[in-house]
Amino acid sequence: FAEDEFTFICDVTGRPEPEIQWFKDGQRVNETNFIEERGKTLKLKYMRGKDSGIYSCVAENRGGQLELSVKLSVAGDPEFNIAAVIGGSSAAGVVLLVVIL
């Protein structure tokens, strides 16, 4: 819901440890006062309507690259009429699991 916090988790394993990058609607996510990127996690500290979109976790090592995406719709924002939240709870977050060997 608007004004809630939401954390995405990209739980990846591989050798060597994959590097992780986060994207929203195909654009690299930049940290702001409202967005915190910490490797495997991406935290939206104060969701707003403009945070709705397709979020992607890209994990890469010398074994290859894998991308997983999920759609987030922020409910309760005046910009949106449809109420939908990933995982049923905005506080729960989403886990994206990737294994790269």
Short mmCIF file of the C-alpha atoms (twelve columns), coordinates in Angstrom:
data_MODEL
# 
_entry.id   MODEL 
# 
loop_
_atom_site.group_PDB 
_atom_site.id 
_atom_site.type_symbol 
_atom_site.label_atom_id 
_atom_site.label_alt_id 
_atom_site.label_comp_id 
_atom_site.label_asym_id 
_atom_site.label_seq_id 
_atom_site.Cartn_x 
_atom_site.Cartn_y 
_atom_site.Cartn_z 
_atom_site.pdbx_PDB_model_num 
ATOM 1   C CA . PHE A 1   0.000  0.000   0.000   1 
ATOM 2   C CA . ALA A 2   1.111  3.568   -0.532  1 
ATOM 3   C CA . GLU A 3   3.404  4.868   2.203   1 
ATOM 4   C CA . ASP A 4   4.341  1.319   3.318   1 
ATOM 5   C CA . GLU A 5   7.813  -0.211  3.151   1 
ATOM 6   C CA . PHE A 6   8.531  -3.098  0.765   1 
ATOM 7   C CA . THR A 7   11.625 -5.270  0.397   1 
ATOM 8   C CA . PHE A 8   12.520 -7.426  -2.608  1 
ATOM 9   C CA . ILE A 9   14.961 -10.287 -1.947  1 
ATOM 10  C CA . CYS A 10  17.034 -11.874 -4.701  1 
ATOM 11  C CA . ASP A 11  18.397 -15.027 -3.033  1 
ATOM 12  C CA . VAL A 12  21.141 -16.155 -5.410  1 
ATOM 13  C CA . THR A 13  23.931 -18.678 -5.051  1 
ATOM 14  C CA . GLY A 14  26.824 -19.566 -7.311  1 
ATOM 15  C CA . ARG A 15  30.578 -19.852 -7.623  1 
ATOM 16  C CA . PRO A 16  31.966 -17.313 -7.765  1 
ATOM 17  C CA . GLU A 17  29.300 -15.357 -5.897  1 
ATOM 18  C CA . PRO A 18  27.128 -13.619 -8.518  1 
ATOM 19  C CA . GLU A 19  27.004 -9.848  -8.741  1 
ATOM 20  C CA . ILE A 20  23.470 -8.497  -8.467  1 
ATOM 21  C CA . GLN A 21  21.922 -5.476  -10.146 1 
ATOM 22  C CA . TRP A 22  18.367 -4.187  -9.745  1 
ATOM 23  C CA . PHE A 23  16.197 -2.669  -12.471 1 
ATOM 24  C CA . LYS A 24  12.759 -1.055  -12.624 1 
ATOM 25  C CA . ASP A 25  10.990 -1.015  -15.989 1 
ATOM 26  C CA . GLY A 26  14.301 -1.807  -17.710 1 
ATOM 27  C CA . GLN A 27  16.215 1.072   -16.086 1 
ATOM 28  C CA . ARG A 28  18.938 0.610   -13.460 1 
ATOM 29  C CA . VAL A 29  17.636 1.432   -9.965  1 
ATOM 30  C CA . ASN A 30  19.372 4.387   -8.325  1 
ATOM 31  C CA . GLU A 31  19.518 4.767   -4.569  1 
ATOM 32  C CA . THR A 32  17.583 7.694   -3.141  1 
ATOM 33  C CA . ASN A 33  16.223 8.665   0.264   1 
ATOM 34  C CA . PHE A 34  13.325 6.300   -0.507  1 
ATOM 35  C CA . ILE A 35  15.208 3.397   -2.171  1 
ATOM 36  C CA . GLU A 36  17.979 1.346   -0.571  1 
ATOM 37  C CA . GLU A 37  19.923 -1.244  -2.587  1 
ATOM 38  C CA . ARG A 38  22.054 -3.714  -0.633  1 
ATOM 39  C CA . GLY A 39  23.172 -6.482  -2.989  1 
ATOM 40  C CA . LYS A 40  20.542 -9.185  -2.580  1 
ATOM 41  C CA . THR A 41  17.885 -6.789  -1.265  1 
ATOM 42  C CA . LEU A 42  16.100 -3.771  -2.673  1 
ATOM 43  C CA . LYS A 43  14.055 -1.807  -0.148  1 
ATOM 44  C CA . LEU A 44  11.391 0.738   -1.048  1 
ATOM 45  C CA . LYS A 45  11.187 2.730   2.180   1 
ATOM 46  C CA . TYR A 46  8.068  4.746   1.382   1 
ATOM 47  C CA . MET A 47  6.066  3.406   -1.548  1 
ATOM 48  C CA . ARG A 48  4.312  5.799   -3.891  1 
ATOM 49  C CA . GLY A 49  2.296  5.280   -7.047  1 
ATOM 50  C CA . LYS A 50  5.331  5.945   -9.217  1 
ATOM 51  C CA . ASP A 51  7.031  2.919   -7.589  1 
ATOM 52  C CA . SER A 52  4.619  0.593   -9.408  1 
ATOM 53  C CA . GLY A 53  6.288  -1.286  -12.252 1 
ATOM 54  C CA . ILE A 54  8.329  -4.314  -13.263 1 
ATOM 55  C CA . TYR A 55  11.276 -4.950  -10.934 1 
ATOM 56  C CA . SER A 56  14.115 -7.202  -12.078 1 
ATOM 57  C CA . CYS A 57  17.007 -8.838  -10.311 1 
ATOM 58  C CA . VAL A 58  19.963 -9.623  -12.609 1 
ATOM 59  C CA . ALA A 59  22.588 -12.008 -11.211 1 
ATOM 60  C CA . GLU A 60  25.812 -12.594 -13.126 1 
ATOM 61  C CA . ASN A 61  29.064 -14.466 -12.717 1 
ATOM 62  C CA . ARG A 62  31.454 -16.172 -15.147 1 
ATOM 63  C CA . GLY A 63  28.954 -19.058 -15.415 1 
ATOM 64  C CA . GLY A 64  26.347 -16.818 -16.977 1 
ATOM 65  C CA . GLN A 65  23.559 -14.357 -16.303 1 
ATOM 66  C CA . LEU A 66  20.002 -14.821 -15.111 1 
ATOM 67  C CA . GLU A 67  17.196 -12.289 -14.776 1 
ATOM 68  C CA . LEU A 68  13.998 -12.642 -12.770 1 
ATOM 69  C CA . SER A 69  11.203 -10.088 -12.800 1 
ATOM 70  C CA . VAL A 70  8.081  -9.353  -10.796 1 
ATOM 71  C CA . LYS A 71  5.345  -6.722  -11.152 1 
ATOM 72  C CA . LEU A 72  4.565  -4.409  -8.241  1 
ATOM 73  C CA . SER A 73  1.352  -2.373  -8.125  1 
ATOM 74  C CA . VAL A 74  1.045  0.126   -5.303  1 
ATOM 75  C CA . ALA A 75  -2.483 0.190   -3.848  1 
ATOM 76  C CA . GLY A 76  -4.048 3.106   -2.047  1 
ATOM 77  C CA . ASP A 77  -2.328 5.767   -4.118  1 
ATOM 78  C CA . PRO A 78  -4.571 8.369   -5.793  1 
ATOM 79  C CA . GLU A 79  -2.880 7.579   -9.127  1 
ATOM 80  C CA . PHE A 80  -4.292 4.027   -9.143  1 
ATOM 81  C CA . ASN A 81  -7.812 2.595   -9.033  1 
ATOM 82  C CA . ILE A 82  -6.905 -1.110  -8.711  1 
ATOM 83  C CA . ALA A 83  -5.676 -2.533  -5.409  1 
ATOM 84  C CA . ALA A 84  -3.044 -5.231  -5.892  1 
ATOM 85  C CA . VAL A 85  0.004  -6.028  -3.816  1 
ATOM 86  C CA . ILE A 86  2.610  -8.711  -4.506  1 
ATOM 87  C CA . GLY A 87  2.660  -11.556 -2.022  1 
ATOM 88  C CA . GLY A 88  -0.470 -10.338 -0.232  1 
ATOM 89  C CA . SER A 89  1.418  -8.033  2.115   1 
ATOM 90  C CA . SER A 90  3.560  -5.049  1.327   1 
ATOM 91  C CA . ALA A 91  5.718  -5.739  4.381   1 
ATOM 92  C CA . ALA A 92  6.500  -9.337  3.363   1 
ATOM 93  C CA . GLY A 93  8.517  -8.687  0.220   1 
ATOM 94  C CA . VAL A 94  9.266  -11.046 -2.634  1 
ATOM 95  C CA . VAL A 95  11.942 -13.702 -2.832  1 
ATOM 96  C CA . LEU A 96  13.559 -14.361 -6.200  1 
ATOM 97  C CA . LEU A 97  15.715 -17.508 -6.127  1 
ATOM 98  C CA . VAL A 98  18.506 -17.990 -8.660  1 
ATOM 99  C CA . VAL A 99  21.305 -20.562 -8.862  1 
ATOM 100 C CA . ILE A 100 24.216 -19.902 -11.215 1 
ATOM 101 C CA . LEU A 101 26.999 -22.459 -11.405 1 
# 
